[in-house]
Each structure stands twice: as C-alpha cells, then as structure tokens.
mmCIF file of C-alpha atoms in Angstrom:
data_model
loop_
_atom_site.group_PDB
_atom_site.id
_atom_site.type_symbol
_atom_site.label_atom_id
_atom_site.label_comp_id
_atom_site.label_asym_id
_atom_site.label_seq_id
_atom_site.Cartn_x
_atom_site.Cartn_y
_atom_site.Cartn_z
ATOM 1 C CA UNK A 1 3.953 -5.976 -6.429
ATOM 2 C CA UNK A 2 3.147 -6.733 -10.091
ATOM 3 C CA UNK A 3 4.434 -3.949 -12.399
ATOM 4 C CA UNK A 4 1.656 -2.006 -14.082
ATOM 5 C CA UNK A 5 -1.017 -3.282 -11.681
ATOM 6 C CA UNK A 6 -2.395 -1.366 -8.713
ATOM 7 C CA UNK A 7 -5.323 -1.513 -6.320
ATOM 8 C CA UNK A 8 -7.027 1.895 -5.979
ATOM 9 C CA UNK A 9 -8.117 2.397 -2.386
ATOM 10 C CA UNK A 10 -10.619 4.771 -0.825
ATOM 11 C CA UNK A 11 -8.715 6.018 2.242
ATOM 12 C CA UNK A 12 -11.794 7.603 3.831
ATOM 13 C CA UNK A 13 -14.130 4.644 4.276
ATOM 14 C CA UNK A 14 -14.535 1.918 1.667
ATOM 15 C CA UNK A 15 -10.951 0.641 1.322
ATOM 16 C CA UNK A 16 -9.769 -1.422 -1.669
ATOM 17 C CA UNK A 17 -12.241 -0.994 -4.481
ATOM 18 C CA UNK A 18 -11.048 -2.400 -7.811
ATOM 19 C CA UNK A 19 -8.050 -3.298 -9.949
ATOM 20 C CA UNK A 20 -6.219 -0.872 -12.208
ATOM 21 C CA UNK A 21 -4.006 -2.219 -15.009
ATOM 22 C CA UNK A 22 -1.730 0.308 -16.709
ATOM 23 C CA UNK A 23 -3.975 3.115 -15.478
ATOM 24 C CA UNK A 24 -7.259 1.622 -16.692
ATOM 25 C CA UNK A 25 -9.611 0.400 -13.971
ATOM 26 C CA UNK A 26 -13.199 0.186 -12.797
ATOM 27 C CA UNK A 27 -15.544 -1.992 -14.840
ATOM 28 C CA UNK A 28 -13.100 -1.872 -17.765
ATOM 29 C CA UNK A 29 -10.936 -4.567 -16.127
ATOM 30 C CA UNK A 30 -12.456 -8.045 -16.182
ATOM 31 C CA UNK A 31 -12.190 -9.848 -12.830
ATOM 32 C CA UNK A 32 -12.730 -13.618 -12.972
ATOM 33 C CA UNK A 33 -13.006 -16.138 -10.140
ATOM 34 C CA UNK A 34 -12.964 -19.697 -11.481
ATOM 35 C CA UNK A 35 -14.015 -18.217 -14.813
ATOM 36 C CA UNK A 36 -17.034 -16.370 -13.362
ATOM 37 C CA UNK A 37 -17.020 -12.569 -13.906
ATOM 38 C CA UNK A 38 -17.271 -10.427 -10.782
ATOM 39 C CA UNK A 39 -20.307 -8.132 -10.439
ATOM 40 C CA UNK A 40 -19.941 -4.626 -11.830
ATOM 41 C CA UNK A 41 -18.997 -1.826 -9.471
ATOM 42 C CA UNK A 42 -21.259 1.165 -8.813
ATOM 43 C CA UNK A 43 -20.723 4.271 -6.686
ATOM 44 C CA UNK A 44 -22.516 7.583 -6.204
ATOM 45 C CA UNK A 45 -21.791 10.366 -3.741
ATOM 46 C CA UNK A 46 -19.880 10.028 -0.482
ATOM 47 C CA UNK A 47 -22.081 7.388 1.104
ATOM 48 C CA UNK A 48 -22.602 4.704 -1.569
ATOM 49 C CA UNK A 49 -19.940 2.450 -3.070
ATOM 50 C CA UNK A 50 -20.377 -1.118 -4.281
ATOM 51 C CA UNK A 51 -16.876 -2.261 -5.207
ATOM 52 C CA UNK A 52 -15.696 -5.279 -7.196
ATOM 53 C CA UNK A 53 -15.710 -8.353 -4.909
ATOM 54 C CA UNK A 54 -12.487 -10.391 -4.665
ATOM 55 C CA UNK A 55 -12.072 -13.976 -3.480
ATOM 56 C CA UNK A 56 -10.181 -14.298 -0.209
ATOM 57 C CA UNK A 57 -6.479 -14.747 -0.911
ATOM 58 C CA UNK A 58 -6.236 -17.715 1.453
ATOM 59 C CA UNK A 59 -8.563 -19.720 -0.813
ATOM 60 C CA UNK A 60 -6.800 -18.854 -4.075
ATOM 61 C CA UNK A 61 -4.614 -21.339 -5.910
ATOM 62 C CA UNK A 62 -3.155 -18.932 -8.452
ATOM 63 C CA UNK A 63 -3.696 -15.537 -10.043
ATOM 64 C CA UNK A 64 -3.138 -14.657 -13.694
ATOM 65 C CA UNK A 65 -2.978 -11.107 -15.035
ATOM 66 C CA UNK A 66 -3.282 -9.993 -18.644
ATOM 67 C CA UNK A 67 -2.172 -6.428 -19.216
ATOM 68 C CA UNK A 68 -3.991 -4.598 -21.958
ATOM 69 C CA UNK A 69 -7.058 -5.396 -24.050
ATOM 70 C CA UNK A 70 -8.178 -8.970 -24.656
ATOM 71 C CA UNK A 71 -11.519 -8.120 -26.159
ATOM 72 C CA UNK A 72 -11.571 -10.896 -28.787
ATOM 73 C CA UNK A 73 -11.678 -13.632 -26.142
ATOM 74 C CA UNK A 74 -13.287 -11.747 -23.267
ATOM 75 C CA UNK A 75 -15.349 -8.908 -24.740
ATOM 76 C CA UNK A 76 -15.334 -5.197 -24.033
ATOM 77 C CA UNK A 77 -15.388 -5.724 -20.247
ATOM 78 C CA UNK A 78 -11.706 -6.603 -20.647
ATOM 79 C CA UNK A 79 -10.680 -3.455 -22.520
ATOM 80 C CA UNK A 80 -8.217 -2.651 -19.714
ATOM 81 C CA UNK A 81 -7.041 -6.192 -19.003
ATOM 82 C CA UNK A 82 -7.970 -9.347 -17.122
ATOM 83 C CA UNK A 83 -7.416 -10.498 -13.538
ATOM 84 C CA UNK A 84 -8.208 -14.207 -13.316
ATOM 85 C CA UNK A 85 -8.031 -16.245 -10.113
ATOM 86 C CA UNK A 86 -8.484 -19.975 -9.552
ATOM 87 C CA UNK A 87 -9.549 -21.185 -6.135
ATOM 88 C CA UNK A 88 -8.208 -24.263 -4.370
ATOM 89 C CA UNK A 89 -9.059 -27.746 -5.635
ATOM 90 C CA UNK A 90 -9.441 -30.947 -3.554
ATOM 91 C CA UNK A 91 -6.379 -32.565 -5.181
ATOM 92 C CA UNK A 92 -4.119 -29.813 -3.815
ATOM 93 C CA UNK A 93 -5.191 -30.546 -0.252
ATOM 94 C CA UNK A 94 -5.220 -34.329 -0.641
ATOM 95 C CA UNK A 95 -1.753 -34.581 -2.219
ATOM 96 C CA UNK A 96 -2.456 -38.129 -3.359
ATOM 97 C CA UNK A 97 -3.748 -39.276 0.036
ATOM 98 C CA UNK A 98 -7.257 -40.346 1.033
ATOM 99 C CA UNK A 99 -7.663 -37.392 3.390
ATOM 100 C CA UNK A 100 -5.962 -34.070 3.927
ATOM 101 C CA UNK A 101 -6.291 -30.923 5.988
ATOM 102 C CA UNK A 102 -4.677 -27.537 6.427
ATOM 103 C CA UNK A 103 -5.046 -25.157 9.347
ATOM 104 C CA UNK A 104 -3.210 -21.891 9.653
ATOM 105 C CA UNK A 105 -3.257 -18.416 11.136
ATOM 106 C CA UNK A 106 -1.407 -15.253 10.178
ATOM 107 C CA UNK A 107 -0.912 -11.782 11.631
ATOM 108 C CA UNK A 108 -0.541 -8.616 9.539
ATOM 109 C CA UNK A 109 1.168 -5.741 11.320
ATOM 110 C CA UNK A 110 -0.005 -3.205 8.698
ATOM 111 C CA UNK A 111 -3.588 -3.239 9.993
ATOM 112 C CA UNK A 112 -3.156 -5.422 13.103
ATOM 113 C CA UNK A 113 -5.233 -8.022 11.287
ATOM 114 C CA UNK A 114 -5.646 -11.735 11.918
ATOM 115 C CA UNK A 115 -6.479 -14.621 9.610
ATOM 116 C CA UNK A 116 -7.675 -18.029 10.773
ATOM 117 C CA UNK A 117 -8.487 -20.657 8.160
ATOM 118 C CA UNK A 118 -9.073 -24.369 7.839
ATOM 119 C CA UNK A 119 -9.483 -26.780 4.918
ATOM 120 C CA UNK A 120 -10.523 -30.423 5.043
ATOM 121 C CA UNK A 121 -10.632 -32.782 2.043
ATOM 122 C CA UNK A 122 -11.658 -36.404 1.494
ATOM 123 C CA UNK A 123 -11.207 -38.841 -1.371
ATOM 124 C CA UNK A 124 -14.354 -40.791 -2.129
ATOM 125 C CA UNK A 125 -15.107 -43.838 -4.290
ATOM 126 C CA UNK A 126 -15.001 -43.667 -8.073
ATOM 127 C CA UNK A 127 -12.715 -40.659 -8.223
ATOM 128 C CA UNK A 128 -15.085 -38.428 -6.242
ATOM 129 C CA UNK A 129 -13.138 -35.837 -4.246
ATOM 130 C CA UNK A 130 -14.442 -33.037 -2.082
ATOM 131 C CA UNK A 131 -13.382 -30.390 0.381
ATOM 132 C CA UNK A 132 -14.722 -27.582 2.556
ATOM 133 C CA UNK A 133 -12.712 -24.462 3.388
ATOM 134 C CA UNK A 134 -13.380 -21.586 5.770
ATOM 135 C CA UNK A 135 -11.414 -18.382 6.317
ATOM 136 C CA UNK A 136 -11.995 -15.590 8.823
ATOM 137 C CA UNK A 137 -10.247 -12.226 8.661
ATOM 138 C CA UNK A 138 -10.367 -9.346 11.126
ATOM 139 C CA UNK A 139 -8.405 -6.119 11.086
ATOM 140 C CA UNK A 140 -8.286 -2.389 11.608
ATOM 141 C CA UNK A 141 -7.377 0.736 9.676
ATOM 142 C CA UNK A 142 -4.062 1.144 7.890
ATOM 143 C CA UNK A 143 -1.754 3.794 9.302
ATOM 144 C CA UNK A 144 -0.726 6.725 7.124
ATOM 145 C CA UNK A 145 2.310 8.947 6.778
ATOM 146 C CA UNK A 146 0.650 12.143 7.966
ATOM 147 C CA UNK A 147 1.398 13.573 11.365
ATOM 148 C CA UNK A 148 -1.429 16.110 11.014
ATOM 149 C CA UNK A 149 -4.329 13.759 10.256
ATOM 150 C CA UNK A 150 -4.780 10.350 11.809
ATOM 151 C CA UNK A 151 -6.428 7.599 9.731
ATOM 152 C CA UNK A 152 -10.121 7.043 10.258
ATOM 153 C CA UNK A 153 -10.701 4.360 12.936
ATOM 154 C CA UNK A 154 -11.987 1.238 11.193
ATOM 155 C CA UNK A 155 -12.696 -2.371 12.055
ATOM 156 C CA UNK A 156 -13.338 -4.874 9.278
ATOM 157 C CA UNK A 157 -14.037 -8.566 9.013
ATOM 158 C CA UNK A 158 -14.561 -11.182 6.327
ATOM 159 C CA UNK A 159 -16.015 -14.690 6.443
ATOM 160 C CA UNK A 160 -15.411 -16.911 3.407
ATOM 161 C CA UNK A 161 -16.723 -20.422 2.796
ATOM 162 C CA UNK A 162 -15.831 -22.570 -0.225
ATOM 163 C CA UNK A 163 -16.997 -26.135 -0.896
ATOM 164 C CA UNK A 164 -16.150 -28.249 -3.941
ATOM 165 C CA UNK A 165 -17.006 -31.706 -5.252
ATOM 166 C CA UNK A 166 -14.983 -33.011 -8.206
ATOM 167 C CA UNK A 167 -15.739 -36.214 -10.108
ATOM 168 C CA UNK A 168 -12.250 -36.922 -11.397
ATOM 169 C CA UNK A 169 -12.538 -40.613 -12.230
ATOM 170 C CA UNK A 170 -13.360 -40.101 -15.896
ATOM 171 C CA UNK A 171 -11.768 -38.572 -18.966
ATOM 172 C CA UNK A 172 -13.724 -35.312 -18.523
ATOM 173 C CA UNK A 173 -13.633 -34.200 -14.856
ATOM 174 C CA UNK A 174 -16.855 -32.589 -13.606
ATOM 175 C CA UNK A 175 -16.827 -30.158 -10.714
ATOM 176 C CA UNK A 176 -19.438 -28.418 -8.558
ATOM 177 C CA UNK A 177 -18.458 -25.563 -6.272
ATOM 178 C CA UNK A 178 -20.408 -23.380 -3.853
ATOM 179 C CA UNK A 179 -18.900 -20.214 -2.394
ATOM 180 C CA UNK A 180 -20.088 -17.463 -0.108
ATOM 181 C CA UNK A 181 -18.252 -14.437 1.225
ATOM 182 C CA UNK A 182 -19.475 -11.868 3.723
ATOM 183 C CA UNK A 183 -17.702 -8.589 4.448
ATOM 184 C CA UNK A 184 -18.393 -6.029 7.125
ATOM 185 C CA UNK A 185 -16.720 -2.792 8.224
ATOM 186 C CA UNK A 186 -17.462 -0.043 10.716
ATOM 187 C CA UNK A 187 -15.692 3.259 10.102
ATOM 188 C CA UNK A 188 -15.621 6.490 12.100
ATOM 189 C CA UNK A 189 -15.222 9.026 9.294
ATOM 190 C CA UNK A 190 -13.315 11.588 11.359
ATOM 191 C CA UNK A 191 -11.625 13.030 8.263
ATOM 192 C CA UNK A 192 -14.950 14.620 7.244
ATOM 193 C CA UNK A 193 -15.702 16.138 10.662
ATOM 194 C CA UNK A 194 -15.716 19.975 10.626
ATOM 195 C CA UNK A 195 -14.042 20.098 7.222
ATOM 196 C CA UNK A 196 -14.502 22.944 4.712
ATOM 197 C CA UNK A 197 -17.431 22.662 2.325
ATOM 198 C CA UNK A 198 -20.487 20.478 2.842
ATOM 199 C CA UNK A 199 -19.068 18.942 6.045
ATOM 200 C CA UNK A 200 -18.250 22.243 7.749
ATOM 201 C CA UNK A 201 -20.898 21.597 10.448
ATOM 202 C CA UNK A 202 -20.539 17.806 10.689
ATOM 203 C CA UNK A 203 -19.601 16.787 14.227
ATOM 204 C CA UNK A 204 -19.895 12.987 13.885
ATOM 205 C CA UNK A 205 -20.056 10.431 11.056
ATOM 206 C CA UNK A 206 -20.137 6.655 11.248
ATOM 207 C CA UNK A 207 -20.341 4.176 8.366
ATOM 208 C CA UNK A 208 -21.600 0.624 8.771
ATOM 209 C CA UNK A 209 -21.016 -1.323 5.556
ATOM 210 C CA UNK A 210 -21.897 -4.908 4.676
ATOM 211 C CA UNK A 211 -21.381 -6.899 1.495
ATOM 212 C CA UNK A 212 -22.129 -10.453 0.438
ATOM 213 C CA UNK A 213 -21.205 -12.519 -2.620
ATOM 214 C CA UNK A 214 -22.606 -15.998 -3.328
ATOM 215 C CA UNK A 215 -21.748 -18.282 -6.247
ATOM 216 C CA UNK A 216 -22.750 -21.725 -7.530
ATOM 217 C CA UNK A 217 -20.645 -23.105 -10.383
ATOM 218 C CA UNK A 218 -20.837 -26.307 -12.425
ATOM 219 C CA UNK A 219 -17.979 -26.852 -14.873
ATOM 220 C CA UNK A 220 -16.396 -29.656 -16.846
ATOM 221 C CA UNK A 221 -12.997 -29.974 -18.457
ATOM 222 C CA UNK A 222 -13.280 -32.029 -21.615
ATOM 223 C CA UNK A 223 -10.762 -34.824 -22.139
ATOM 224 C CA UNK A 224 -11.173 -35.283 -25.883
ATOM 225 C CA UNK A 225 -8.156 -36.369 -27.945
ATOM 226 C CA UNK A 226 -8.671 -33.895 -30.749
ATOM 227 C CA UNK A 227 -8.983 -30.967 -28.332
ATOM 228 C CA UNK A 228 -5.977 -29.323 -26.721
ATOM 229 C CA UNK A 229 -8.309 -27.595 -24.285
ATOM 230 C CA UNK A 230 -12.044 -27.666 -23.729
ATOM 231 C CA UNK A 231 -14.197 -26.434 -20.859
ATOM 232 C CA UNK A 232 -17.808 -25.471 -20.286
ATOM 233 C CA UNK A 233 -19.414 -23.938 -17.219
ATOM 234 C CA UNK A 234 -22.781 -22.679 -16.023
ATOM 235 C CA UNK A 235 -23.122 -20.464 -12.979
ATOM 236 C CA UNK A 236 -25.334 -18.376 -10.732
ATOM 237 C CA UNK A 237 -23.954 -15.450 -8.775
ATOM 238 C CA UNK A 238 -25.306 -12.768 -6.470
ATOM 239 C CA UNK A 239 -23.523 -9.680 -5.214
ATOM 240 C CA UNK A 240 -25.138 -7.394 -2.646
ATOM 241 C CA UNK A 241 -24.243 -4.345 -0.565
ATOM 242 C CA UNK A 242 -26.003 -2.729 2.396
ATOM 243 C CA UNK A 243 -24.373 0.492 3.604
ATOM 244 C CA UNK A 244 -25.632 2.766 6.384
ATOM 245 C CA UNK A 245 -24.351 6.198 7.440
ATOM 246 C CA UNK A 246 -25.136 8.084 10.651
ATOM 247 C CA UNK A 247 -24.214 11.779 10.729
ATOM 248 C CA UNK A 248 -24.852 14.604 13.184
ATOM 249 C CA UNK A 249 -24.500 18.313 12.395
ATOM 250 C CA UNK A 250 -24.262 21.296 14.700
ATOM 251 C CA UNK A 251 -26.512 24.308 14.306
ATOM 252 C CA UNK A 252 -25.546 26.929 11.743
ATOM 253 C CA UNK A 253 -27.692 29.969 12.640
ATOM 254 C CA UNK A 254 -29.818 31.491 11.360
ATOM 255 C CA UNK A 255 -30.699 28.948 8.655
ATOM 256 C CA UNK A 256 -29.856 25.432 9.840
ATOM 257 C CA UNK A 257 -30.738 23.846 13.200
ATOM 258 C CA UNK A 258 -28.787 20.916 14.701
ATOM 259 C CA UNK A 259 -29.497 17.796 12.632
ATOM 260 C CA UNK A 260 -29.326 14.023 12.883
ATOM 261 C CA UNK A 261 -29.129 12.231 9.498
ATOM 262 C CA UNK A 262 -29.530 8.565 8.654
ATOM 263 C CA UNK A 263 -28.708 7.320 5.147
ATOM 264 C CA UNK A 264 -28.978 3.834 3.630
ATOM 265 C CA UNK A 265 -27.754 2.397 0.325
ATOM 266 C CA UNK A 266 -28.732 -0.989 -1.110
ATOM 267 C CA UNK A 267 -27.364 -2.645 -4.247
ATOM 268 C CA UNK A 268 -28.083 -6.100 -5.666
ATOM 269 C CA UNK A 269 -26.872 -7.846 -8.829
ATOM 270 C CA UNK A 270 -28.007 -11.391 -9.696
ATOM 271 C CA UNK A 271 -26.449 -13.191 -12.665
ATOM 272 C CA UNK A 272 -27.115 -16.398 -14.581
ATOM 273 C CA UNK A 273 -24.483 -17.324 -17.140
ATOM 274 C CA UNK A 274 -22.889 -19.999 -19.309
ATOM 275 C CA UNK A 275 -19.535 -20.219 -21.069
ATOM 276 C CA UNK A 276 -17.692 -22.633 -23.366
ATOM 277 C CA UNK A 277 -14.127 -22.495 -24.686
ATOM 278 C CA UNK A 278 -12.327 -24.874 -27.037
ATOM 279 C CA UNK A 279 -8.764 -24.882 -28.366
ATOM 280 C CA UNK A 280 -7.012 -27.149 -30.865
ATOM 281 C CA UNK A 281 -3.418 -27.209 -32.074
ATOM 282 C CA UNK A 282 -2.804 -27.739 -35.808
ATOM 283 C CA UNK A 283 0.906 -28.505 -36.455
ATOM 284 C CA UNK A 284 2.212 -27.796 -39.929
ATOM 285 C CA UNK A 285 5.433 -28.027 -41.859
ATOM 286 C CA UNK A 286 5.595 -24.279 -42.466
ATOM 287 C CA UNK A 287 3.167 -22.714 -39.974
ATOM 288 C CA UNK A 288 1.848 -24.051 -36.660
ATOM 289 C CA UNK A 289 -1.688 -22.965 -35.809
ATOM 290 C CA UNK A 290 -3.705 -22.889 -32.609
ATOM 291 C CA UNK A 291 -7.425 -22.300 -33.018
ATOM 292 C CA UNK A 292 -9.400 -20.940 -30.051
ATOM 293 C CA UNK A 293 -13.163 -20.570 -30.189
ATOM 294 C CA UNK A 294 -15.875 -20.025 -27.645
ATOM 295 C CA UNK A 295 -19.115 -18.400 -26.612
ATOM 296 C CA UNK A 296 -20.608 -16.849 -23.480
ATOM 297 C CA UNK A 297 -24.008 -15.580 -22.398
ATOM 298 C CA UNK A 298 -25.152 -13.888 -19.180
ATOM 299 C CA UNK A 299 -28.318 -12.376 -17.773
ATOM 300 C CA UNK A 300 -28.002 -9.742 -15.050
ATOM 301 C CA UNK A 301 -30.731 -8.295 -12.844
ATOM 302 C CA UNK A 302 -29.617 -5.131 -11.063
ATOM 303 C CA UNK A 303 -31.440 -3.025 -8.482
ATOM 304 C CA UNK A 304 -30.275 -0.044 -6.428
ATOM 305 C CA UNK A 305 -31.969 2.082 -3.764
ATOM 306 C CA UNK A 306 -31.075 4.997 -1.497
ATOM 307 C CA UNK A 307 -33.106 5.897 1.573
ATOM 308 C CA UNK A 308 -32.809 8.052 4.663
ATOM 309 C CA UNK A 309 -34.303 10.621 6.971
ATOM 310 C CA UNK A 310 -33.290 13.849 8.668
ATOM 311 C CA UNK A 311 -34.286 14.904 12.187
ATOM 312 C CA UNK A 312 -34.306 18.411 13.618
ATOM 313 C CA UNK A 313 -32.703 17.925 17.057
ATOM 314 C CA UNK A 314 -34.189 21.199 18.327
ATOM 315 C CA UNK A 315 -37.819 20.334 17.559
ATOM 316 C CA UNK A 316 -37.760 16.572 16.967
ATOM 317 C CA UNK A 317 -39.385 16.945 13.536
ATOM 318 C CA UNK A 318 -38.292 14.447 10.889
ATOM 319 C CA UNK A 319 -38.311 14.579 7.103
ATOM 320 C CA UNK A 320 -37.360 12.292 4.243
ATOM 321 C CA UNK A 321 -35.895 15.212 2.242
ATOM 322 C CA UNK A 322 -32.082 15.442 2.465
ATOM 323 C CA UNK A 323 -30.174 18.044 0.440
ATOM 324 C CA UNK A 324 -33.171 18.487 -1.821
ATOM 325 C CA UNK A 325 -33.597 14.777 -2.583
ATOM 326 C CA UNK A 326 -36.869 13.078 -1.645
ATOM 327 C CA UNK A 327 -36.081 9.606 -0.283
ATOM 328 C CA UNK A 328 -36.337 6.748 -1.014
ATOM 329 C CA UNK A 329 -35.108 7.048 -4.589
ATOM 330 C CA UNK A 330 -33.356 5.075 -7.300
ATOM 331 C CA UNK A 331 -30.511 6.508 -9.361
ATOM 332 C CA UNK A 332 -31.478 4.114 -12.157
ATOM 333 C CA UNK A 333 -34.540 1.891 -12.596
ATOM 334 C CA UNK A 334 -34.401 -1.865 -11.855
ATOM 335 C CA UNK A 335 -32.740 -3.242 -14.966
ATOM 336 C CA UNK A 336 -32.217 -6.513 -16.774
ATOM 337 C CA UNK A 337 -29.124 -6.876 -18.948
ATOM 338 C CA UNK A 338 -28.522 -9.689 -21.417
ATOM 339 C CA UNK A 339 -25.132 -10.044 -23.067
ATOM 340 C CA UNK A 340 -23.860 -12.722 -25.431
ATOM 341 C CA UNK A 341 -20.737 -13.184 -27.477
ATOM 342 C CA UNK A 342 -18.920 -15.667 -29.697
ATOM 343 C CA UNK A 343 -15.360 -15.552 -30.968
ATOM 344 C CA UNK A 344 -12.797 -17.318 -33.137
ATOM 345 C CA UNK A 345 -9.056 -16.752 -32.913
ATOM 346 C CA UNK A 346 -6.184 -18.268 -34.871
ATOM 347 C CA UNK A 347 -2.593 -18.064 -33.652
ATOM 348 C CA UNK A 348 -0.093 -18.650 -36.456
ATOM 349 C CA UNK A 349 3.578 -19.300 -35.678
ATOM 350 C CA UNK A 350 6.122 -20.079 -38.397
ATOM 351 C CA UNK A 351 7.834 -23.397 -37.683
ATOM 352 C CA UNK A 352 11.107 -22.655 -35.899
ATOM 353 C CA UNK A 353 10.374 -18.931 -35.780
ATOM 354 C CA UNK A 354 9.835 -16.548 -32.866
ATOM 355 C CA UNK A 355 7.042 -14.414 -34.309
ATOM 356 C CA UNK A 356 3.287 -14.922 -34.210
ATOM 357 C CA UNK A 357 0.282 -13.461 -36.036
ATOM 358 C CA UNK A 358 -3.060 -13.589 -34.252
ATOM 359 C CA UNK A 359 -6.182 -12.694 -36.259
ATOM 360 C CA UNK A 360 -9.502 -12.923 -34.403
ATOM 361 C CA UNK A 361 -13.164 -12.141 -34.878
ATOM 362 C CA UNK A 362 -15.826 -11.571 -32.214
ATOM 363 C CA UNK A 363 -19.550 -10.893 -32.403
ATOM 364 C CA UNK A 364 -21.409 -9.396 -29.437
ATOM 365 C CA UNK A 365 -25.020 -8.755 -28.549
ATOM 366 C CA UNK A 366 -26.276 -6.567 -25.700
ATOM 367 C CA UNK A 367 -29.795 -5.797 -24.499
ATOM 368 C CA UNK A 368 -30.853 -3.534 -21.622
ATOM 369 C CA UNK A 369 -34.435 -3.501 -20.360
ATOM 370 C CA UNK A 370 -35.300 -1.057 -17.522
ATOM 371 C CA UNK A 371 -38.436 -1.435 -15.400
ATOM 372 C CA UNK A 372 -39.933 1.779 -14.047
ATOM 373 C CA UNK A 373 -41.382 1.147 -10.583
ATOM 374 C CA UNK A 374 -43.105 3.535 -8.174
ATOM 375 C CA UNK A 375 -39.899 4.598 -6.426
ATOM 376 C CA UNK A 376 -38.081 5.511 -9.641
ATOM 377 C CA UNK A 377 -41.152 7.231 -11.121
ATOM 378 C CA UNK A 378 -41.602 9.383 -8.013
ATOM 379 C CA UNK A 379 -38.025 10.620 -8.103
ATOM 380 C CA UNK A 380 -37.804 11.034 -11.887
ATOM 381 C CA UNK A 381 -41.258 12.142 -13.082
ATOM 382 C CA UNK A 382 -39.944 13.731 -16.294
ATOM 383 C CA UNK A 383 -37.782 10.793 -17.404
ATOM 384 C CA UNK A 384 -38.970 7.694 -19.253
ATOM 385 C CA UNK A 385 -36.195 5.107 -19.653
ATOM 386 C CA UNK A 386 -36.302 2.977 -22.781
ATOM 387 C CA UNK A 387 -34.895 -0.407 -23.738
ATOM 388 C CA UNK A 388 -31.855 -0.633 -25.957
ATOM 389 C CA UNK A 389 -30.211 -3.370 -28.013
ATOM 390 C CA UNK A 390 -26.992 -3.458 -29.957
ATOM 391 C CA UNK A 391 -24.953 -6.011 -31.888
ATOM 392 C CA UNK A 392 -21.420 -5.557 -33.171
ATOM 393 C CA UNK A 393 -18.807 -7.449 -35.156
ATOM 394 C CA UNK A 394 -15.243 -6.786 -33.994
ATOM 395 C CA UNK A 395 -12.219 -7.916 -36.030
ATOM 396 C CA UNK A 396 -8.935 -8.057 -34.134
ATOM 397 C CA UNK A 397 -5.323 -8.558 -35.133
ATOM 398 C CA UNK A 398 -2.257 -9.011 -32.971
ATOM 399 C CA UNK A 399 1.418 -9.604 -33.716
ATOM 400 C CA UNK A 400 4.306 -10.568 -31.457
#
C-alpha cells in the first residue's frame, strides 16, 4: 500500500519475487535485513528462479523505504532504491519487565493461510537481554479474477527462527543475532498444460520448490559523545534454493514419443561482510552540517547448477539431453565476488532555512573471479571466463 512500491509476482509458480520501486526492480533495489544485504536474485527459463529472500513480517519491527537512488551511501545496488527492515529486539518484548512473551495466530482469507508465532524474552544480569522467536506460515494459491482459467493449485509453508542476545548494560550496546528461514511450495502448473507453443503436448507439470536463508550478525551501536550515530557490524549469510520439476508429455507422432521429464535447479550464495557507519552533527551560526561517512566490504561465493533426465515412456530409455542441452550444466561458472566501498557525505542546511545541499563522494572496488570446473567446461567448451576488476570514484550532489 506504499505509493510507488510494488511486489512483482510470478502467477504461474514462484509467487512474490522482488521489490519494485518506481518501476525499477530486481537486483537494482537494495534489500536490507538488520543492515545485511539480501542475496542477489537469479532466474533462467521456466523452471529456475531464485528470488530475493524477505524476513517474515511477523518478526519485523519496522520497514523503511527510500525511493530513488541512494548510491553514495549504499552503492550501485541501490540505484532503484532501498528497502530496509529491522527485526524485533528483546526490549520490545520485555517492555521493561524481567520476562515477556507474545503468542498469536492469524488467518488470511486471500490464500486461506494461517500464521502461528511465539516469542519469549528474558532479562539477564548486567544488562544482558535475549529472546527466541518462531513463526510458521501455511497457505494456498491466491484466487484470480478470471472465470476461464483457475489459478494453479499451490500449497506453501515457511518456518522462521530468530534468536538475539543484546548486552545493553554499557554505553555501546552489543548484539548477536542468529536467524534461519525455510520456505517450501508445491505447485501444480496447470496453466502450462496443453498450451500453445513448447507446452502443447504437456499433460502434467508439478513444481517442488525449497529455499533456505541463514544469517549470523554481530553489531554494536557506539555511544560516543562526539558521534550522533555510529554502528559497526560483521555478518555471515547463506541463501540457497533447490527446485525440482516433474513433467509428462503425450506422444506427438511421428517425431516425439510420450516422455517423462525430471528437472532440478540448485543455487547457493554465501557471503561474509563488514560495515561501519558514522554520523556527526556540526551546528553553525550560518550553516548547520551533518557529516556521514562509512565503509563496507563483502565477499560472495556463488554456485548454480541445472540437472535432469528424460525418459521415453514407450521404450523406457533415458537420456540426460533435454531440448538440446546436455545435463548437468552450469549457466555460469562458480564465482567469487569481492566488493568494497567507502563514502563521505555532507548535509548543509542554512540556519533557520528549509533548503539543504548534499554533496557526497563514494569510491568503489569490485572483483569477480570465476572458477571453471568440469561441469562448466563440458557445457561450454568454447568459452574461457576471465577475472575482472574495476574501481570507480562517484561524486554525487543532491538538493532539497
């Protein structure tokens, strides 16, 4: 319901996929959970789609949206905008007490879905607070407005666990959080059955999709007098997808016999990263300033694989060649990405005025190193991927 923000949805199988801000979406919108960037999305063909993982809404404290580019502070991943969410903290459950809990359930008539969740928090000695939260969602397909074509039958589920420990008894609170989320969905893709084109002879299709996101985060908010704001964090994150498709096709004489096809798609992204941000207000008699500076670095390891086999139901013969592709294969080699950036921004506001001038400067470094393994080499014998590196200096200027 936020103007200018939408959630593109695949109505056939994969559901909500990413965030679009003012028409710009995909990996060009930065999605943050407790300051940690979400894994990049990747999709190819009709049977492979690793979307951008979102934290479960029941575990979110607040959501902030920035429309438009914020590349000085966040880099080019935020060229379309930023969606930042903060998860629950122990203090919100405790409410000043030594112990606190919340249990609730909801029903959503749109997809006949249920949510059951529980949170328990304790206050320990020396300002040590902690909590554990669990949320379970189950639901079905959304209805549509078409009387001619029913929605594809779909059952989906999500299990989310979040645990936090916060040492809040000192000037600079230190927090450790561990989160894991597992998603699963089974879809009967009836909308592709006996349809014109490549699915003209398809008589059955079933998708079984699983995803998992894990995160460990250590962060500290600095309580230093000369800083208006200061925070540093280090994190590890893993996003994975495992998607399977079962399809049967009727015979199309004289060329094609009846077929049974099994396809599999695997995607994995592991990330190590660190960030630091500092802000300081500088009051003046003529102009008030607010300096913001920071740096971030991340190392990503990404692998992807497609596999499958095709069986001739008339003869029982099987083959690993589907539509001319020899499986297993990789659409890109296993890759390691390293990105780093540093920025400085100054917000100048005339005393008593309503305008602001915001000059900023950012420097970025990016390095991509592919590793050619046997699977990639077999499927791409004429291609030799190479490493690449690039650094850039980006001046920015804003006025309000």
